[in-house]
GROMACS .gro file of C-alpha atoms in nm:
model
  278
    1MET     CA    1   0.532  -1.592  -0.918
    2GLU     CA    2   0.327  -1.512  -1.228
    3PRO     CA    3   0.263  -1.172  -1.389
    4VAL     CA    4  -0.108  -1.091  -1.424
    5SER     CA    5  -0.099  -0.750  -1.592
    6SER     CA    6   0.129  -0.456  -1.668
    7ASN     CA    7   0.018  -0.104  -1.760
    8ARG     CA    8   0.210   0.212  -1.838
    9CYS     CA    9   0.127   0.464  -1.568
   10PHE     CA   10   0.266   0.817  -1.516
   11GLY     CA   11   0.588   0.721  -1.694
   12GLY     CA   12   0.629   0.408  -1.484
   13GLU     CA   13   0.463   0.067  -1.468
   14GLN     CA   14   0.166  -0.060  -1.270
   15ASN     CA   15   0.212  -0.436  -1.239
   16VAL     CA   16   0.001  -0.710  -1.081
   17TYR     CA   17   0.136  -1.049  -0.978
   18THR     CA   18   0.006  -1.372  -0.828
   19HIS     CA   19   0.208  -1.629  -0.637
   20ALA     CA   20   0.170  -1.939  -0.425
   21SER     CA   21   0.204  -1.823  -0.065
   22GLU     CA   22   0.371  -2.064   0.177
   23VAL     CA   23   0.259  -1.851   0.471
   24CYS     CA   24  -0.109  -1.833   0.376
   25GLY     CA   25  -0.127  -2.171   0.205
   26THR     CA   26  -0.306  -2.037  -0.102
   27ASP     CA   27  -0.244  -1.820  -0.408
   28MET     CA   28  -0.212  -1.450  -0.328
   29THR     CA   29  -0.231  -1.145  -0.554
   30PHE     CA   30  -0.054  -0.811  -0.509
   31ALA     CA   31   0.030  -0.502  -0.713
   32VAL     CA   32   0.348  -0.298  -0.749
   33PHE     CA   33   0.393   0.045  -0.906
   34LEU     CA   34   0.744   0.116  -1.030
   35PRO     CA   35   0.834   0.478  -1.108
   36GLU     CA   36   1.046   0.552  -1.413
   37GLU     CA   37   1.351   0.605  -1.190
   38ALA     CA   38   1.344   0.237  -1.095
   39LYS     CA   39   1.491   0.155  -1.438
   40LYS     CA   40   1.810   0.343  -1.351
   41LYS     CA   41   1.856   0.340  -0.976
   42SER     CA   42   1.728   0.210  -0.644
   43VAL     CA   43   1.415   0.371  -0.502
   44PRO     CA   44   1.228   0.381  -0.168
   45VAL     CA   45   0.913   0.173  -0.122
   46LEU     CA   46   0.576   0.277   0.022
   47TRP     CA   47   0.337   0.003   0.131
   48TYR     CA   48  -0.039   0.066   0.128
   49LEU     CA   49  -0.259  -0.172   0.331
   50SER     CA   50  -0.626  -0.167   0.234
   51GLY     CA   51  -0.938  -0.191   0.447
   52LEU     CA   52  -1.234  -0.424   0.489
   53THR     CA   53  -1.374  -0.591   0.174
   54CYS     CA   54  -1.088  -0.460  -0.042
   55THR     CA   55  -0.841  -0.647  -0.260
   56HIS     CA   56  -0.511  -0.523  -0.404
   57GLU     CA   57  -0.714  -0.352  -0.675
   58ASN     CA   58  -0.917  -0.093  -0.480
   59ALA     CA   59  -0.635   0.140  -0.384
   60MET     CA   60  -0.449   0.066  -0.706
   61THR     CA   61  -0.738   0.199  -0.915
   62LYS     CA   62  -0.911   0.446  -0.679
   63GLY     CA   63  -0.647   0.567  -0.432
   64GLY     CA   64  -0.474   0.818  -0.659
   65PHE     CA   65  -0.125   0.736  -0.534
   66GLN     CA   66   0.065   0.669  -0.856
   67GLN     CA   67   0.098   1.024  -0.986
   68ALA     CA   68   0.251   1.150  -0.663
   69ALA     CA   69   0.469   0.840  -0.635
   70ALA     CA   70   0.597   0.901  -0.990
   71GLU     CA   71   0.677   1.264  -0.905
   72HIS     CA   72   0.878   1.160  -0.599
   73GLY     CA   73   1.036   0.846  -0.746
   74ILE     CA   74   0.874   0.606  -0.499
   75ALA     CA   75   0.761   0.248  -0.560
   76LEU     CA   76   0.420   0.142  -0.426
   77VAL     CA   77   0.308  -0.198  -0.298
   78PHE     CA   78  -0.063  -0.288  -0.276
   79PRO     CA   79  -0.115  -0.627  -0.103
   80ASP     CA   80  -0.447  -0.810  -0.071
   81THR     CA   81  -0.631  -0.795   0.263
   82SER     CA   82  -0.669  -1.169   0.325
   83PRO     CA   83  -0.609  -1.515   0.186
   84ARG     CA   84  -0.866  -1.631  -0.069
   85GLY     CA   85  -0.957  -1.943  -0.261
   86GLU     CA   86  -1.097  -2.291  -0.228
   87GLY     CA   87  -1.054  -2.432   0.119
   88VAL     CA   88  -0.998  -2.092   0.285
   89ALA     CA   89  -1.235  -2.033   0.577
   90ASP     CA   90  -1.493  -1.759   0.534
   91ASP     CA   91  -1.797  -1.605   0.699
   92ASP     CA   92  -2.121  -1.459   0.566
   93ALA     CA   93  -2.044  -1.126   0.736
   94TYR     CA   94  -1.842  -0.871   0.537
   95ASP     CA   95  -1.611  -0.801   0.832
   96LEU     CA   96  -1.486  -1.153   0.902
   97GLY     CA   97  -1.307  -1.399   0.679
   98MET     CA   98  -1.210  -1.323   0.321
   99GLY     CA   99  -1.142  -0.953   0.276
  100ALA     CA  100  -1.108  -0.906   0.651
  101GLY     CA  101  -0.772  -1.052   0.755
  102PHE     CA  102  -0.700  -0.767   1.002
  103TYR     CA  103  -0.326  -0.820   0.948
  104VAL     CA  104  -0.298  -1.070   1.235
  105ASN     CA  105  -0.169  -1.426   1.264
  106ALA     CA  106  -0.477  -1.630   1.354
  107THR     CA  107  -0.434  -1.888   1.628
  108GLN     CA  108  -0.787  -2.032   1.627
  109ASP     CA  109  -0.965  -2.279   1.400
  110PRO     CA  110  -1.084  -2.261   1.129
  111TRP     CA  111  -0.877  -1.951   1.058
  112LYS     CA  112  -0.524  -2.042   1.161
  113PRO     CA  113  -0.421  -2.251   0.856
  114HIS     CA  114  -0.453  -1.955   0.617
  115PHE     CA  115  -0.512  -1.627   0.802
  116ARG     CA  116  -0.152  -1.526   0.870
  117MET     CA  117  -0.153  -1.181   0.714
  118TYR     CA  118   0.095  -1.037   0.964
  119ASP     CA  119   0.368  -1.283   0.866
  120TYR     CA  120   0.267  -1.254   0.503
  121ILE     CA  121   0.326  -0.877   0.496
  122VAL     CA  122   0.627  -0.860   0.726
  123GLN     CA  123   0.816  -1.165   0.602
  124GLU     CA  124   0.702  -1.338   0.285
  125LEU     CA  125   0.575  -1.053   0.067
  126ARG     CA  126   0.854  -0.823   0.179
  127GLY     CA  127   1.104  -1.078   0.054
  128ILE     CA  128   0.923  -1.109  -0.278
  129VAL     CA  129   0.903  -0.733  -0.319
  130GLN     CA  130   1.277  -0.705  -0.259
  131GLY     CA  131   1.323  -0.924  -0.565
  132ILE     CA  132   1.095  -0.710  -0.784
  133VAL     CA  133   1.173  -0.356  -0.674
  134PRO     CA  134   1.526  -0.213  -0.694
  135SER     CA  135   1.483  -0.085  -0.340
  136ASN     CA  136   1.726   0.141  -0.161
  137GLY     CA  137   1.632  -0.040   0.161
  138LEU     CA  138   1.402   0.232   0.292
  139HIS     CA  139   1.036   0.139   0.336
  140GLY     CA  140   0.736   0.342   0.452
  141ILE     CA  141   0.392   0.208   0.535
  142THR     CA  142   0.041   0.351   0.530
  143GLY     CA  143  -0.312   0.220   0.503
  144HIS     CA  144  -0.682   0.291   0.533
  145SER     CA  145  -0.923   0.179   0.806
  146MET     CA  146  -0.839  -0.188   0.879
  147GLY     CA  147  -0.527  -0.124   0.673
  148GLY     CA  148  -0.442   0.180   0.884
  149HIS     CA  149  -0.463  -0.048   1.186
  150GLY     CA  150  -0.227  -0.286   1.006
  151ALA     CA  151   0.018  -0.013   0.911
  152LEU     CA  152   0.038   0.130   1.264
  153THR     CA  153   0.076  -0.204   1.440
  154ILE     CA  154   0.319  -0.355   1.189
  155ALA     CA  155   0.543  -0.047   1.193
  156MET     CA  156   0.552  -0.013   1.570
  157LYS     CA  157   0.641  -0.381   1.605
  158ASN     CA  158   0.903  -0.364   1.330
  159PRO     CA  159   1.082  -0.028   1.352
  160ASP     CA  160   1.387  -0.187   1.191
  161LEU     CA  161   1.188  -0.261   0.874
  162PHE     CA  162   1.003   0.069   0.828
  163THR     CA  163   1.128   0.426   0.825
  164SER     CA  164   0.805   0.626   0.788
  165LEU     CA  165   0.446   0.575   0.905
  166SER     CA  166   0.107   0.724   0.826
  167ALA     CA  167  -0.259   0.619   0.810
  168PHE     CA  168  -0.599   0.718   0.672
  169ALA     CA  169  -0.891   0.680   0.916
  170PRO     CA  170  -0.728   0.387   1.098
  171ILE     CA  171  -0.898   0.152   1.342
  172VAL     CA  172  -0.672   0.253   1.629
  173ASN     CA  173  -0.820   0.077   1.934
  174PRO     CA  174  -0.968  -0.250   1.801
  175SER     CA  175  -0.964  -0.427   2.137
  176GLN     CA  176  -1.225  -0.173   2.251
  177SER     CA  177  -1.427  -0.156   1.926
  178ASP     CA  178  -1.678  -0.375   1.748
  179TRP     CA  179  -1.435  -0.347   1.456
  180GLY     CA  180  -1.180  -0.556   1.639
  181ARG     CA  181  -1.338  -0.741   1.928
  182LYS     CA  182  -1.542  -0.961   1.696
  183GLN     CA  183  -1.246  -1.039   1.471
  184PHE     CA  184  -0.989  -1.078   1.748
  185SER     CA  185  -1.217  -1.317   1.934
  186ALA     CA  186  -1.253  -1.528   1.620
  187TYR     CA  187  -0.892  -1.516   1.503
  188LEU     CA  188  -0.705  -1.497   1.836
  189GLY     CA  189  -0.945  -1.647   2.092
  190ASP     CA  190  -1.115  -1.510   2.400
  191ASP     CA  191  -0.799  -1.435   2.599
  192GLU     CA  192  -0.794  -1.058   2.555
  193SER     CA  193  -0.434  -1.035   2.677
  194THR     CA  194  -0.332  -1.170   2.334
  195TRP     CA  195  -0.515  -0.889   2.157
  196ALA     CA  196  -0.289  -0.610   2.285
  197ASP     CA  197  -0.016  -0.706   2.038
  198TYR     CA  198  -0.245  -0.592   1.754
  199ASP     CA  199  -0.389  -0.274   1.910
  200ALA     CA  200  -0.223   0.048   1.791
  201THR     CA  201  -0.325   0.253   2.095
  202ILE     CA  202  -0.182  -0.003   2.336
  203LEU     CA  203   0.134  -0.047   2.128
  204LEU     CA  204   0.188   0.329   2.116
  205LYS     CA  205   0.160   0.352   2.495
  206GLU     CA  206   0.401   0.061   2.543
  207ARG     CA  207   0.648   0.107   2.257
  208GLY     CA  208   0.591   0.435   2.080
  209TRP     CA  209   0.726   0.499   1.732
  210LYS     CA  210   1.079   0.604   1.645
  211GLY     CA  211   0.970   0.896   1.426
  212ASP     CA  212   0.666   1.108   1.367
  213ILE     CA  213   0.324   0.984   1.252
  214LEU     CA  214   0.075   1.139   1.012
  215ILE     CA  215  -0.296   1.052   1.040
  216ASP     CA  216  -0.579   1.195   0.836
  217GLN     CA  217  -0.932   1.134   0.963
  218GLY     CA  218  -1.257   1.248   0.806
  219ALA     CA  219  -1.458   1.452   1.054
  220SER     CA  220  -1.781   1.329   0.890
  221ASP     CA  221  -1.668   0.966   0.884
  222GLN     CA  222  -1.972   0.746   0.938
  223PHE     CA  223  -1.758   0.497   1.133
  224LEU     CA  224  -1.595   0.734   1.383
  225ASP     CA  225  -1.733   0.547   1.683
  226LEU     CA  226  -1.568   0.227   1.557
  227LEU     CA  227  -1.238   0.389   1.463
  228LYS     CA  228  -1.189   0.565   1.801
  229PRO     CA  229  -0.937   0.834   1.694
  230GLU     CA  230  -0.968   1.001   2.032
  231SER     CA  231  -0.809   0.696   2.200
  232PHE     CA  232  -0.499   0.722   1.985
  233ALA     CA  233  -0.483   1.100   2.025
  234GLU     CA  234  -0.488   1.058   2.403
  235ALA     CA  235  -0.206   0.804   2.380
  236VAL     CA  236  -0.007   1.042   2.157
  237ALA     CA  237  -0.043   1.318   2.415
  238ALA     CA  238   0.036   1.092   2.712
  239ARG     CA  239   0.353   0.958   2.550
  240ARG     CA  240   0.439   1.293   2.391
  241GLN     CA  241   0.474   1.109   2.063
  242PRO     CA  242   0.554   1.332   1.763
  243ALA     CA  243   0.243   1.309   1.546
  244VAL     CA  244   0.011   1.510   1.325
  245ILE     CA  245  -0.356   1.407   1.347
  246ARG     CA  246  -0.572   1.604   1.105
  247MET     CA  247  -0.951   1.600   1.133
  248GLN     CA  248  -1.064   1.682   0.781
  249GLU     CA  249  -1.393   1.871   0.781
  250GLY     CA  250  -1.672   1.719   0.574
  251TYR     CA  251  -1.486   1.406   0.464
  252ASP     CA  252  -1.624   1.054   0.512
  253HIS     CA  253  -1.466   0.706   0.505
  254SER     CA  254  -1.463   0.655   0.128
  255TYR     CA  255  -1.190   0.648  -0.134
  256PHE     CA  256  -1.291   1.003  -0.222
  257PHE     CA  257  -1.139   1.093   0.115
  258VAL     CA  258  -0.830   0.875   0.063
  259SER     CA  259  -0.762   1.005  -0.288
  260THR     CA  260  -0.797   1.366  -0.172
  261PHE     CA  261  -0.505   1.333   0.068
  262ALA     CA  262  -0.305   1.059  -0.107
  263ALA     CA  263  -0.055   1.304  -0.256
  264ASP     CA  264   0.000   1.463   0.086
  265HIS     CA  265   0.091   1.126   0.234
  266VAL     CA  266   0.321   1.030  -0.053
  267ALA     CA  267   0.505   1.362  -0.021
  268TRP     CA  268   0.526   1.318   0.356
  269HIS     CA  269   0.679   0.972   0.316
  270ALA     CA  270   0.909   1.092   0.038
  271GLU     CA  271   1.060   1.351   0.272
  272ARG     CA  272   1.147   1.071   0.514
  273LEU     CA  273   1.255   0.817   0.253
  274GLN     CA  274   1.535   0.999   0.079
  275SER     CA  275   1.694   0.767  -0.175
  276THR     CA  276   2.046   0.650  -0.100
  277GLY     CA  277   2.075   0.445  -0.418
  278ASN     CA  278   2.267   0.526  -0.734
   0.00000   0.00000   0.00000
């Protein structure tokens, strides 16, 4: 692992690293914010998974999470959204290939050698983060759009690894959306029974979540028909899942929307990630 940059930020440090990923078979870049408290004691960790076309840098520079994280003494992790580099498969479309990993483990060529973002987040990067952050063992996860899909599905499949869960404008029913069917067909193949394992609405119906869920969705989001929030809301009601789904009047799908409610989400996670460290 190699340090790329380090900047003082709200009393803490915003660091960027690169490393050779065994899971993805290429170099990967990620960012970690450490609050000042991390110098003296263990702290909880909040993961933020970004959306289509993003890298680790988008939320790090435009999300507005660090100030709230510093106030609550929470570390932040900003992974990339896909493998990148020479020899990594790609597509001319913005929503397939590099920048569009969808947080799945691809099983189809030419994607399967590198596009293993699910294992990368859940296994490899988590292990690396544990060596960088003096964590108290409590992790929360959130994300935006494709990253919201990733946060919801990863948490519901790994309730032992994550304590708190939220999302910003998540793609919640990808098996029934053009933001999902195209990518799942490419990465996972045409057998739609294999897609259910990466569909938040289906997972909620089948597994639920051990705690409550916070979702913010812009009511003026230009991609509402692709995100399908109503599908997830129906599943929440049917399962009687504790959840708060807020339709925010006038807000779209941009980082202006994310940054507006970033502090709310950090505070919400902080309440559920009380530090047990010394």
